[in-house]
Amino acid sequence: MPSKRLVRHGARGSQQVHMNKVKFDPYRFKVNDQRLPPVVLAFMTSLCCRRCCDILQWKVDYGKYIPLERQRKCNCCQERTVTIAYHHICQRCATERARCAKCQKPPTLGNSTTGTENRGDDTNAEGNANADIREEEEEEEDEAAEAMSAGMPKGELSGKYVFVDQEDSDEEFWPLRGLDIRQLKQRKKELARLQEKDRVCRLRERERRTVLRGALRGPGAEEGADDSDEEI
């Protein structure tokens, strides 16, 4: 049985008739060490557009995601800095150029995996997307579209990454709208927390206790409260 639908006279064959009642679970009979680690699941869609996020999530849901064993060369800086599977440019280049780390294209708001009929022949600004990469993306989109038409609810695949198209409240991330910036936001919060911790450690002992006491009281504390050291 062929893996793809037959194409005759330039037209695709019929769709799959059978519709599964239970969603396929590729990790049902796998032990814990055969499952994808949480770190891979957290970083796999970092700085990817919504369409690529849907494709990568489909690969995970159906056991087709293969983690990257060693770093690969970035198509922009030509250095081995790509550490995430299926990504073609590194995180630094994707942030600087505001492009998807997988398809290397500027994010298009509202574009998801199911919109294969709206797929054009767009090329990236650097001109590095060769025929192999385009063919790989087309195959991934075809497989995802077949999965959608085979009985999977339409909103199940494309509704998980709706937040990617939403505008963030932080002006720093406005140029990256349309990309998955969860890891960047988490990294910024962690850096701010470390800076605040370092600032408190540099204060004198009495000032440090005052800052810690104010943090324990919360925003509703009285301004005229006693600043004695008896509470600590």
Tab-separated table of C-alpha atoms in Angstrom:
chain	number	residue	atom	x	y	z
A	1	MET	CA	0.000	0.000	0.000
A	2	PRO	CA	1.576	3.332	-0.988
A	3	SER	CA	2.422	5.771	1.766
A	4	LYS	CA	0.969	8.720	-0.143
A	5	ARG	CA	-2.237	9.215	-2.091
A	6	LEU	CA	-1.939	8.471	-5.790
A	7	VAL	CA	-1.785	11.451	-8.112
A	8	ARG	CA	-3.355	10.977	-11.545
A	9	HIS	CA	-3.568	13.626	-14.245
A	10	GLY	CA	-2.349	16.254	-11.801
A	11	ALA	CA	-5.155	15.594	-9.275
A	12	ARG	CA	-4.872	13.974	-5.875
A	13	GLY	CA	-6.579	10.708	-5.070
A	14	SER	CA	-9.446	10.206	-2.667
A	15	GLN	CA	-9.117	11.013	1.005
A	16	GLN	CA	-8.862	8.389	3.710
A	17	VAL	CA	-12.305	7.029	4.552
A	18	HIS	CA	-11.637	5.381	7.916
A	19	MET	CA	-11.762	7.716	10.904
A	20	ASN	CA	-10.190	6.599	14.153
A	21	LYS	CA	-12.314	6.841	17.287
A	22	VAL	CA	-9.305	6.939	19.612
A	23	LYS	CA	-6.351	9.225	19.023
A	24	PHE	CA	-3.105	7.447	18.257
A	25	ASP	CA	-0.640	7.419	21.163
A	26	PRO	CA	2.905	6.656	19.975
A	27	TYR	CA	4.239	6.453	23.539
A	28	ARG	CA	1.721	3.938	24.831
A	29	PHE	CA	4.095	0.964	24.792
A	30	LYS	CA	7.331	2.887	25.365
A	31	VAL	CA	9.235	3.085	28.628
A	32	ASN	CA	10.188	6.379	30.199
A	33	ASP	CA	13.686	6.495	28.723
A	34	GLN	CA	12.214	6.181	25.210
A	35	ARG	CA	9.966	9.211	25.621
A	36	LEU	CA	10.984	12.696	24.597
A	37	PRO	CA	12.478	14.596	27.564
A	38	PRO	CA	10.585	17.674	28.805
A	39	VAL	CA	13.498	19.930	27.804
A	40	VAL	CA	13.081	18.932	24.149
A	41	LEU	CA	9.328	19.540	24.267
A	42	ALA	CA	9.865	22.964	25.836
A	43	PHE	CA	12.411	24.219	23.294
A	44	MET	CA	11.282	22.489	20.076
A	45	THR	CA	9.087	25.421	18.913
A	46	SER	CA	11.281	28.262	20.172
A	47	LEU	CA	11.136	31.192	17.703
A	48	CYS	CA	8.989	29.246	15.226
A	49	CYS	CA	5.945	30.583	13.393
A	50	ARG	CA	2.521	29.118	14.036
A	51	ARG	CA	2.603	26.924	10.931
A	52	CYS	CA	5.919	25.343	11.946
A	53	CYS	CA	4.733	25.001	15.556
A	54	ASP	CA	1.770	22.962	14.339
A	55	ILE	CA	4.023	20.767	12.199
A	56	LEU	CA	6.457	20.081	15.049
A	57	GLN	CA	3.599	19.372	17.466
A	58	TRP	CA	2.122	16.919	14.966
A	59	LYS	CA	5.487	15.147	14.767
A	60	VAL	CA	5.521	14.781	18.555
A	61	ASP	CA	1.911	13.588	18.751
A	62	TYR	CA	2.504	10.843	16.193
A	63	GLY	CA	5.979	9.729	17.249
A	64	LYS	CA	7.794	11.162	14.227
A	65	TYR	CA	9.933	13.715	16.081
A	66	ILE	CA	13.637	12.784	16.083
A	67	PRO	CA	15.835	14.898	18.419
A	68	LEU	CA	19.031	16.401	17.062
A	69	GLU	CA	22.078	14.356	18.054
A	70	ARG	CA	24.725	16.987	17.290
A	71	GLN	CA	24.761	20.643	16.378
A	72	ARG	CA	24.187	21.571	12.755
A	73	LYS	CA	25.300	24.562	10.713
A	74	CYS	CA	23.165	27.702	10.704
A	75	ASN	CA	22.114	28.918	7.245
A	76	CYS	CA	22.689	32.559	8.240
A	77	CYS	CA	25.906	32.727	10.261
A	78	GLN	CA	27.334	29.476	8.825
A	79	GLU	CA	28.319	28.314	12.321
A	80	ARG	CA	27.357	25.130	14.110
A	81	THR	CA	24.980	26.835	16.523
A	82	VAL	CA	21.680	25.085	15.707
A	83	THR	CA	20.832	22.831	18.653
A	84	ILE	CA	17.128	22.136	17.983
A	85	ALA	CA	15.910	19.493	15.549
A	86	TYR	CA	14.299	20.633	12.258
A	87	HIS	CA	15.582	24.196	12.772
A	88	HIS	CA	17.691	25.706	9.979
A	89	ILE	CA	18.901	28.911	11.673
A	90	CYS	CA	20.102	29.440	15.226
A	91	GLN	CA	18.199	31.289	17.931
A	92	ARG	CA	20.438	34.360	17.766
A	93	CYS	CA	19.974	34.822	14.010
A	94	ALA	CA	16.233	34.192	14.302
A	95	THR	CA	15.974	36.902	16.972
A	96	GLU	CA	18.068	39.434	15.056
A	97	ARG	CA	16.283	38.885	11.728
A	98	ALA	CA	12.784	38.282	13.196
A	99	ARG	CA	12.366	35.112	11.138
A	100	CYS	CA	11.133	31.626	11.862
A	101	ALA	CA	13.954	29.343	12.974
A	102	LYS	CA	12.536	26.463	10.922
A	103	CYS	CA	11.206	27.832	7.611
A	104	GLN	CA	13.389	30.994	7.695
A	105	LYS	CA	10.440	33.160	6.597
A	106	PRO	CA	8.935	36.242	8.265
A	107	PRO	CA	5.941	35.210	10.390
A	108	THR	CA	2.532	35.560	8.774
A	109	LEU	CA	-0.209	36.213	11.318
A	110	GLY	CA	-3.068	33.744	11.173
A	111	ASN	CA	-1.197	31.237	9.002
A	112	SER	CA	-1.356	27.627	10.206
A	113	THR	CA	-0.584	24.158	8.910
A	114	THR	CA	-4.041	23.585	7.464
A	115	GLY	CA	-3.685	26.423	4.985
A	116	THR	CA	-1.686	24.461	2.446
A	117	GLU	CA	-3.726	25.880	-0.403
A	118	ASN	CA	-2.429	29.354	0.464
A	119	ARG	CA	1.184	28.244	0.345
A	120	GLY	CA	3.145	30.320	-2.147
A	121	ASP	CA	6.582	30.200	-3.663
A	122	ASP	CA	8.003	32.730	-1.192
A	123	THR	CA	11.761	32.690	-0.799
A	124	ASN	CA	13.639	34.057	2.221
A	125	ALA	CA	15.691	37.215	2.073
A	126	GLU	CA	18.993	35.410	2.266
A	127	GLY	CA	18.173	33.020	-0.569
A	128	ASN	CA	19.405	30.001	1.387
A	129	ALA	CA	16.223	27.920	1.194
A	130	ASN	CA	17.213	25.329	-1.382
A	131	ALA	CA	15.040	22.731	-3.080
A	132	ASP	CA	15.667	20.090	-0.403
A	133	ILE	CA	14.364	22.303	2.401
A	134	ARG	CA	11.281	23.321	0.397
A	135	GLU	CA	10.566	19.711	-0.498
A	136	GLU	CA	10.905	18.686	3.146
A	137	GLU	CA	8.485	21.404	4.251
A	138	GLU	CA	5.977	20.436	1.561
A	139	GLU	CA	6.072	16.792	2.659
A	140	GLU	CA	5.560	17.795	6.294
A	141	GLU	CA	2.587	19.990	5.372
A	142	ASP	CA	1.071	17.213	3.253
A	143	GLU	CA	1.408	14.722	6.104
A	144	ALA	CA	-0.120	17.155	8.581
A	145	ALA	CA	-2.981	17.941	6.193
A	146	GLU	CA	-3.674	14.223	5.737
A	147	ALA	CA	-3.749	13.762	9.506
A	148	MET	CA	-6.269	16.581	9.799
A	149	SER	CA	-8.477	15.071	7.119
A	150	ALA	CA	-8.246	11.578	8.623
A	151	GLY	CA	-10.574	12.339	11.495
A	152	MET	CA	-8.630	14.644	13.794
A	153	PRO	CA	-10.683	17.634	14.982
A	154	LYS	CA	-9.726	20.724	13.063
A	155	GLY	CA	-9.116	22.894	16.102
A	156	GLU	CA	-7.043	20.318	17.913
A	157	LEU	CA	-3.907	20.808	15.855
A	158	SER	CA	-4.001	24.510	15.080
A	159	GLY	CA	-5.610	25.805	18.274
A	160	LYS	CA	-2.730	25.067	20.631
A	161	TYR	CA	-0.485	27.836	19.310
A	162	VAL	CA	-3.041	30.611	18.870
A	163	PHE	CA	-1.097	32.693	21.409
A	164	VAL	CA	1.768	32.998	18.895
A	165	ASP	CA	-0.235	35.473	16.778
A	166	GLN	CA	-1.272	37.558	19.779
A	167	GLU	CA	0.583	40.787	20.540
A	168	ASP	CA	2.707	40.723	23.683
A	169	SER	CA	2.482	43.455	26.304
A	170	ASP	CA	6.273	43.846	26.369
A	171	GLU	CA	7.412	46.274	23.665
A	172	GLU	CA	10.752	44.482	23.430
A	173	PHE	CA	9.059	41.465	21.832
A	174	TRP	CA	6.820	43.365	19.405
A	175	PRO	CA	9.170	42.795	16.410
A	176	LEU	CA	8.936	39.040	17.108
A	177	ARG	CA	5.156	38.890	16.908
A	178	GLY	CA	4.061	35.713	15.179
A	179	LEU	CA	6.889	33.646	16.693
A	180	ASP	CA	6.955	31.453	19.785
A	181	ILE	CA	8.773	33.675	22.312
A	182	ARG	CA	7.939	31.765	25.480
A	183	GLN	CA	11.562	30.798	26.065
A	184	LEU	CA	12.764	34.380	25.553
A	185	LYS	CA	10.219	35.696	28.052
A	186	GLN	CA	11.159	33.033	30.582
A	187	ARG	CA	14.852	33.820	30.113
A	188	LYS	CA	14.172	37.535	30.641
A	189	LYS	CA	12.250	36.862	33.862
A	190	GLU	CA	15.039	34.636	35.147
A	191	LEU	CA	17.634	37.303	34.355
A	192	ALA	CA	15.579	39.982	36.141
A	193	ARG	CA	15.234	37.721	39.171
A	194	LEU	CA	18.991	37.128	39.308
A	195	GLN	CA	19.697	40.854	38.974
A	196	GLU	CA	17.297	41.660	41.811
A	197	LYS	CA	18.872	38.970	43.962
A	198	ASP	CA	22.340	40.352	43.251
A	199	ARG	CA	21.178	43.896	44.053
A	200	VAL	CA	19.776	42.806	47.411
A	201	CYS	CA	22.984	40.953	48.243
A	202	ARG	CA	25.029	44.098	47.600
A	203	LEU	CA	23.042	46.185	50.077
A	204	ARG	CA	24.140	46.710	53.643
A	205	GLU	CA	22.698	44.402	56.259
A	206	ARG	CA	20.077	46.816	57.616
A	207	GLU	CA	18.973	47.918	54.136
A	208	ARG	CA	18.805	44.302	53.044
A	209	ARG	CA	16.547	43.441	55.971
A	210	THR	CA	14.295	46.393	55.132
A	211	VAL	CA	13.928	45.207	51.543
A	212	LEU	CA	13.204	41.634	52.617
A	213	ARG	CA	10.693	42.804	55.223
A	214	GLY	CA	8.866	44.878	52.611
A	215	ALA	CA	8.736	41.919	50.271
A	216	LEU	CA	7.218	39.738	53.001
A	217	ARG	CA	4.568	42.303	53.912
A	218	GLY	CA	3.408	42.711	50.335
A	219	PRO	CA	1.889	45.749	48.616
A	220	GLY	CA	-0.816	46.175	51.279
A	221	ALA	CA	1.620	46.874	54.109
A	222	GLU	CA	1.379	50.122	56.041
A	223	GLU	CA	3.902	52.787	55.145
A	224	GLY	CA	4.436	53.817	58.755
A	225	ALA	CA	5.247	50.338	60.025
A	226	ASP	CA	8.125	49.901	62.391
A	227	ASP	CA	11.497	49.197	60.735
A	228	SER	CA	12.996	47.402	63.715
A	229	ASP	CA	14.997	44.210	63.319
A	230	GLU	CA	12.906	42.195	65.765
A	231	GLU	CA	10.862	40.480	63.044
A	232	ILE	CA	13.930	38.957	61.375
